[in-house]
């Protein structure tokens, strides 16, 4: 259900979960996701990893709709339930992704509670 996957081109484990999750789920280059996030941050005058920045990127630029679980649900449960889709998933302080039921990240966040998610 979870597999270690580091999309960072330099394979560094750093606070780049937004770039890793977005580039992995959308199938775009890491550098493209990073640049898009920074462009939105410049336009909105906010920090690049601020929730408002990547929300705008996902919803306004990529046209994805944010969904909220109907009940408390973990990343693992959501990933299993929606195993026929690509998801970008937000938990408290972290963004991850699930590709057809497999959570791809640098740490196992499958027990974290989902705040919201986007279906790619």
XYZ file of N, CA, C and O in Angstrom:
480
model
N 0.817 -1.192 0.000
C 0.000 0.000 0.000
C 0.869 1.268 0.000
O 0.534 2.231 -0.636
N 1.984 1.268 0.733
C 2.926 2.381 0.707
C 4.231 1.909 0.108
O 4.678 0.782 0.364
N 4.823 2.771 -0.705
C 6.125 2.464 -1.277
C 6.989 3.704 -1.202
O 6.546 4.807 -1.524
N 8.228 3.513 -0.770
C 9.170 4.625 -0.749
C 9.393 5.100 -2.182
O 9.692 4.306 -3.077
N 9.194 6.397 -2.379
C 9.409 6.977 -3.691
C 9.825 8.428 -3.501
O 9.097 9.209 -2.885
N 10.979 8.784 -4.017
C 11.489 10.147 -3.885
C 11.640 10.759 -5.266
O 12.569 10.448 -6.005
N 10.730 11.623 -5.612
C 10.703 12.276 -6.925
C 11.739 13.402 -7.020
O 12.015 13.897 -8.114
N 12.287 13.819 -5.896
C 13.286 14.882 -5.885
C 14.440 14.475 -6.801
O 15.019 13.406 -6.629
N 14.770 15.305 -7.804
C 15.793 14.912 -8.785
C 17.171 14.679 -8.169
O 17.967 13.923 -8.717
N 17.435 15.298 -7.033
C 18.722 15.099 -6.355
C 18.614 14.034 -5.270
O 19.566 13.809 -4.526
N 17.421 13.424 -5.170
C 17.131 12.360 -4.196
C 17.346 12.802 -2.751
O 17.568 11.986 -1.868
N 17.252 14.108 -2.525
C 17.354 14.610 -1.154
C 16.008 14.439 -0.476
O 14.959 14.594 -1.102
N 16.037 14.122 0.789
C 14.820 14.047 1.587
C 14.694 15.374 2.320
O 15.371 15.609 3.316
N 13.855 16.238 1.777
C 13.670 17.566 2.342
C 12.200 17.928 2.325
O 11.371 17.137 1.883
N 11.878 19.096 2.801
C 10.484 19.527 2.875
C 10.003 20.008 1.511
O 9.799 21.188 1.287
N 9.833 19.070 0.607
C 9.383 19.387 -0.746
C 8.180 18.534 -1.126
O 7.974 18.209 -2.290
N 7.380 18.171 -0.128
C 6.262 17.257 -0.367
C 5.283 17.794 -1.406
O 4.701 17.019 -2.156
N 5.125 19.094 -1.478
C 4.190 19.680 -2.444
C 4.666 19.385 -3.867
O 3.895 18.899 -4.695
N 5.930 19.635 -4.141
C 6.482 19.357 -5.474
C 6.466 17.868 -5.775
O 6.111 17.460 -6.882
N 6.855 17.045 -4.791
C 6.882 15.603 -5.016
C 5.491 15.065 -5.329
O 5.305 14.319 -6.283
N 4.496 15.437 -4.514
C 3.135 14.915 -4.694
C 2.512 15.396 -6.003
O 1.938 14.602 -6.753
N 2.622 16.682 -6.273
C 2.003 17.245 -7.480
C 2.678 16.686 -8.739
O 1.999 16.266 -9.681
N 3.997 16.674 -8.778
C 4.676 16.186 -9.984
C 4.419 14.696 -10.205
O 4.223 14.265 -11.338
N 4.371 13.920 -9.120
C 4.123 12.482 -9.250
C 2.702 12.217 -9.745
O 2.498 11.482 -10.703
N 1.722 12.800 -9.090
C 0.323 12.528 -9.441
C -0.051 13.063 -10.818
O -0.795 12.415 -11.555
N 0.467 14.228 -11.170
C 0.116 14.827 -12.458
C 1.019 14.349 -13.596
O 0.743 14.633 -14.757
N 2.102 13.667 -13.250
C 3.002 13.179 -14.282
C 3.788 14.281 -14.964
O 4.117 14.177 -16.144
N 4.101 15.339 -14.210
C 4.906 16.427 -14.767
C 6.271 16.413 -14.094
O 6.452 15.805 -13.041
N 7.221 17.070 -14.703
C 8.564 17.119 -14.130
C 8.544 17.834 -12.789
O 7.774 18.780 -12.585
N 9.407 17.386 -11.902
C 9.554 18.006 -10.583
C 9.841 19.503 -10.739
O 9.247 20.331 -10.068
N 10.750 19.846 -11.647
C 11.130 21.246 -11.853
C 9.945 22.078 -12.347
O 9.815 23.257 -11.999
N 9.070 21.484 -13.146
C 7.887 22.205 -13.635
C 6.924 22.475 -12.485
O 6.386 23.590 -12.365
N 6.707 21.490 -11.635
C 5.829 21.688 -10.470
C 6.402 22.756 -9.556
O 5.679 23.642 -9.086
N 7.700 22.706 -9.321
C 8.361 23.696 -8.469
C 8.211 25.102 -9.045
O 7.869 26.052 -8.329
N 8.423 25.229 -10.336
C 8.310 26.555 -10.983
C 6.873 27.069 -10.928
O 6.632 28.238 -10.645
N 5.907 26.216 -11.190
C 4.502 26.630 -11.133
C 4.112 27.089 -9.724
O 3.423 28.101 -9.564
N 4.551 26.364 -8.723
C 4.253 26.754 -7.341
C 4.854 28.121 -7.031
O 4.201 28.976 -6.426
N 6.080 28.352 -7.482
C 6.716 29.647 -7.234
C 6.039 30.779 -8.012
O 5.922 31.892 -7.506
N 5.585 30.503 -9.214
C 4.866 31.532 -9.977
C 3.554 31.926 -9.290
O 3.218 33.107 -9.213
N 2.828 30.947 -8.803
C 1.582 31.230 -8.085
C 1.885 32.006 -6.810
O 1.184 32.965 -6.469
N 2.944 31.633 -6.110
C 3.323 32.328 -4.872
C 3.674 33.788 -5.153
O 3.282 34.677 -4.385
N 4.393 34.038 -6.240
C 4.713 35.421 -6.615
C 3.442 36.206 -6.900
O 3.286 37.335 -6.440
N 2.547 35.616 -7.661
C 1.290 36.286 -8.019
C 0.440 36.577 -6.787
O -0.149 37.637 -6.661
N 0.389 35.622 -5.874
C -0.456 35.752 -4.682
C 0.263 36.429 -3.513
O -0.354 36.676 -2.483
N 1.550 36.666 -3.667
C 2.371 37.261 -2.609
C 2.311 36.449 -1.316
O 1.989 36.961 -0.250
N 2.593 35.153 -1.461
C 2.609 34.269 -0.303
C 3.805 33.329 -0.396
O 4.509 33.322 -1.393
N 4.007 32.571 0.645
C 5.086 31.585 0.660
C 4.767 30.462 -0.333
O 3.622 30.011 -0.411
N 5.758 29.967 -1.058
C 5.515 28.935 -2.076
C 4.845 27.658 -1.565
O 4.088 27.032 -2.293
N 5.106 27.266 -0.339
C 4.514 26.031 0.159
C 3.269 26.276 1.002
O 2.764 25.369 1.659
N 2.751 27.477 0.956
C 1.519 27.832 1.662
C 0.334 27.079 1.029
O 0.267 26.908 -0.184
N -0.584 26.657 1.862
C -1.760 25.923 1.383
C -2.487 26.699 0.296
O -2.915 26.121 -0.708
N -2.616 28.016 0.454
C -3.351 28.799 -0.540
C -2.689 28.734 -1.916
O -3.369 28.719 -2.936
N -1.361 28.649 -1.951
C -0.661 28.596 -3.236
C -0.927 27.295 -3.980
O -1.299 27.308 -5.146
N -0.726 26.171 -3.311
C -0.940 24.928 -4.057
C -2.416 24.638 -4.273
O -2.788 23.986 -5.243
N -3.310 25.180 -3.414
C -4.749 25.082 -3.697
C -5.073 25.787 -5.008
O -5.789 25.247 -5.847
N -4.561 26.989 -5.188
C -4.810 27.743 -6.424
C -4.233 27.003 -7.635
O -4.851 26.940 -8.680
N -3.048 26.465 -7.471
C -2.420 25.727 -8.565
C -3.274 24.524 -8.961
O -3.595 24.339 -10.137
N -3.671 23.738 -7.992
C -4.445 22.536 -8.290
C -5.845 22.848 -8.809
O -6.314 22.222 -9.757
N -6.508 23.818 -8.194
C -7.906 24.078 -8.521
C -8.095 25.053 -9.675
O -8.929 24.816 -10.545
N -7.330 26.128 -9.705
C -7.538 27.136 -10.746
C -6.733 26.860 -12.012
O -7.220 27.073 -13.116
N -5.521 26.386 -11.861
C -4.684 26.174 -13.031
C -4.904 24.778 -13.629
O -5.107 24.630 -14.828
N -4.918 23.756 -12.784
C -5.130 22.396 -13.275
C -6.605 21.986 -13.291
O -6.953 20.942 -13.834
N -7.465 22.782 -12.694
C -8.899 22.517 -12.736
C -9.361 21.326 -11.917
O -10.402 20.730 -12.215
N -8.620 20.979 -10.873
C -9.012 19.855 -10.024
C -9.958 20.331 -8.927
O -9.835 21.451 -8.443
N -10.861 19.479 -8.547
C -11.822 19.800 -7.493
C -11.356 19.190 -6.176
O -10.943 18.029 -6.136
N -11.425 19.985 -5.113
C -11.068 19.486 -3.782
C -12.238 18.700 -3.206
O -13.396 19.121 -3.318
N -11.937 17.561 -2.606
C -12.937 16.710 -1.969
C -12.567 16.553 -0.503
O -11.394 16.540 -0.153
N -13.566 16.410 0.330
C -13.343 16.133 1.751
C -13.995 14.804 2.086
O -15.103 14.525 1.632
N -13.309 13.986 2.873
C -13.923 12.706 3.263
C -15.215 12.947 4.050
O -15.324 13.923 4.796
N -16.177 12.063 3.871
C -17.462 12.175 4.594
C -17.311 11.823 6.062
O -18.098 12.223 6.890
N -16.300 11.028 6.349
C -16.017 10.633 7.727
C -14.497 10.664 7.903
O -13.760 10.785 6.930
N -14.042 10.546 9.153
C -12.602 10.512 9.381
C -12.015 9.301 8.665
O -12.507 8.188 8.802
N -10.989 9.550 7.885
C -10.409 8.498 7.058
C -8.897 8.694 6.982
O -8.427 9.829 6.867
N -8.157 7.623 7.034
C -6.701 7.713 6.907
C -6.300 7.726 5.439
O -7.095 7.376 4.557
N -5.069 8.092 5.201
C -4.520 8.067 3.840
C -4.624 6.653 3.268
O -5.027 6.462 2.127
N -4.288 5.655 4.075
C -4.360 4.268 3.615
C -5.765 3.840 3.250
O -5.981 3.178 2.232
N -6.730 4.215 4.085
C -8.126 3.855 3.810
C -8.622 4.521 2.530
O -9.264 3.871 1.699
N -8.329 5.802 2.376
C -8.742 6.525 1.166
C -8.077 5.918 -0.069
O -8.728 5.717 -1.099
N -6.810 5.607 0.045
C -6.072 5.024 -1.072
C -6.678 3.683 -1.496
O -6.821 3.414 -2.692
N -7.044 2.860 -0.533
C -7.681 1.563 -0.845
C -9.067 1.767 -1.461
O -9.442 1.081 -2.407
N -9.825 2.702 -0.907
C -11.198 2.929 -1.374
C -11.218 3.482 -2.803
O -12.111 3.188 -3.581
N -10.226 4.265 -3.141
C -10.187 4.889 -4.468
C -8.982 4.358 -5.252
O -8.226 5.134 -5.834
N -8.836 3.045 -5.269
C -7.654 2.425 -5.870
C -7.666 2.391 -7.394
O -6.751 1.844 -8.008
N -8.664 2.983 -7.998
C -8.701 3.064 -9.463
C -8.419 4.490 -9.941
O -8.663 4.819 -11.099
N -7.890 5.333 -9.024
C -7.662 6.743 -9.354
C -6.289 7.210 -8.869
O -5.668 6.592 -8.018
N -5.883 8.343 -9.417
C -4.699 9.052 -8.933
C -5.202 10.163 -8.015
O -6.124 10.904 -8.389
N -4.601 10.270 -6.838
C -5.038 11.246 -5.850
C -3.869 12.065 -5.334
O -2.768 11.545 -5.162
N -4.127 13.326 -5.069
C -3.229 14.158 -4.274
C -3.952 14.333 -2.953
O -5.124 14.722 -2.930
N -3.277 14.002 -1.860
C -3.933 13.927 -0.554
C -3.242 14.868 0.428
O -2.010 14.845 0.557
N -4.062 15.651 1.136
C -3.525 16.560 2.157
C -3.856 16.045 3.546
O -5.003 15.674 3.821
N -2.845 16.009 4.382
C -3.012 15.745 5.802
C -2.419 16.952 6.525
O -1.868 17.847 5.886
N -2.520 16.996 7.822
C -1.998 18.126 8.579
C -0.499 18.296 8.331
O 0.302 17.450 8.723
N -0.130 19.354 7.635
C 1.271 19.673 7.401
C 1.977 18.862 6.329
O 3.209 18.904 6.243
N 1.237 18.148 5.499
C 1.891 17.294 4.495
C 0.978 17.055 3.298
O -0.239 16.996 3.426
N 1.601 16.922 2.134
C 0.905 16.566 0.904
C 1.547 15.283 0.377
O 2.778 15.153 0.362
N 0.723 14.334 -0.024
C 1.211 13.074 -0.554
C 0.361 12.690 -1.757
O -0.547 13.437 -2.131
N 0.639 11.556 -2.349
C -0.186 11.113 -3.477
C -0.375 9.609 -3.436
O 0.420 8.868 -2.855
N -1.452 9.189 -4.050
C -1.773 7.777 -4.201
C -2.017 7.526 -5.679
O -2.821 8.215 -6.302
N -1.313 6.560 -6.205
C -1.457 6.200 -7.610
C -2.038 4.793 -7.670
O -1.361 3.818 -7.332
N -3.293 4.721 -8.035
C -4.008 3.445 -8.158
C -3.835 2.557 -6.922
O -3.529 1.375 -7.023
N -4.038 3.162 -5.765
C -4.029 2.415 -4.509
C -2.692 2.301 -3.813
O -2.606 1.736 -2.734
N -1.649 2.846 -4.413
C -0.327 2.789 -3.791
C 0.117 4.205 -3.410
O 0.214 5.081 -4.270
N 0.372 4.406 -2.130
C 0.842 5.708 -1.648
C 2.343 5.784 -1.918
O 3.109 4.928 -1.494
N 2.737 6.821 -2.655
C 4.142 7.025 -3.011
C 4.666 8.237 -2.260
O 4.190 9.354 -2.465
N 5.651 8.014 -1.392
C 6.162 9.094 -0.557
C 7.494 8.669 0.037
O 7.866 7.504 -0.059
N 8.171 9.613 0.700
C 9.448 9.282 1.331
C 9.264 8.773 2.759
O 10.223 8.360 3.390
N 8.041 8.809 3.261
C 7.747 8.223 4.574
C 6.326 7.672 4.552
O 5.493 8.098 3.748
N 6.069 6.732 5.408
C 4.767 6.055 5.439
C 3.760 6.907 6.209
O 3.741 6.911 7.432
N 2.926 7.599 5.460
C 1.913 8.484 6.053
C 0.523 7.853 5.984
O -0.484 8.542 6.136
N 0.448 6.551 5.765
C -0.851 5.897 5.552
C -1.754 5.921 6.778
O -2.960 5.738 6.636
N -1.215 6.163 7.968
C -2.046 6.241 9.171
C -2.493 7.666 9.500
O -3.219 7.886 10.472
N -2.064 8.639 8.700
C -2.442 10.034 8.922
C -3.884 10.267 8.470
O -4.353 9.648 7.509
N -4.575 11.197 9.135
C -5.972 11.512 8.816
C -6.028 12.510 7.657
O -5.361 13.549 7.682
N -6.858 12.190 6.675
C -7.009 13.027 5.469
C -7.823 14.270 5.788
O -8.890 14.200 6.392
N -7.292 15.404 5.357
C -8.005 16.681 5.456
C -8.843 16.894 4.192
O -10.025 17.165 4.248
N -8.192 16.776 3.043
C -8.885 16.855 1.750
C -8.033 16.168 0.698
O -6.887 15.805 0.952
N -8.603 16.003 -0.492
C -7.885 15.351 -1.574
C -8.422 15.833 -2.914
O -9.511 16.377 -3.024
N -7.588 15.646 -3.920
C -7.942 15.993 -5.284
C -7.808 14.750 -6.143
O -6.841 14.008 -6.031
N -8.759 14.525 -7.016
C -8.708 13.405 -7.951
C -8.104 13.923 -9.252
O -8.605 14.893 -9.829
N -7.050 13.278 -9.696
C -6.351 13.723 -10.919
C -6.984 13.053 -12.127
O -7.238 11.880 -12.142
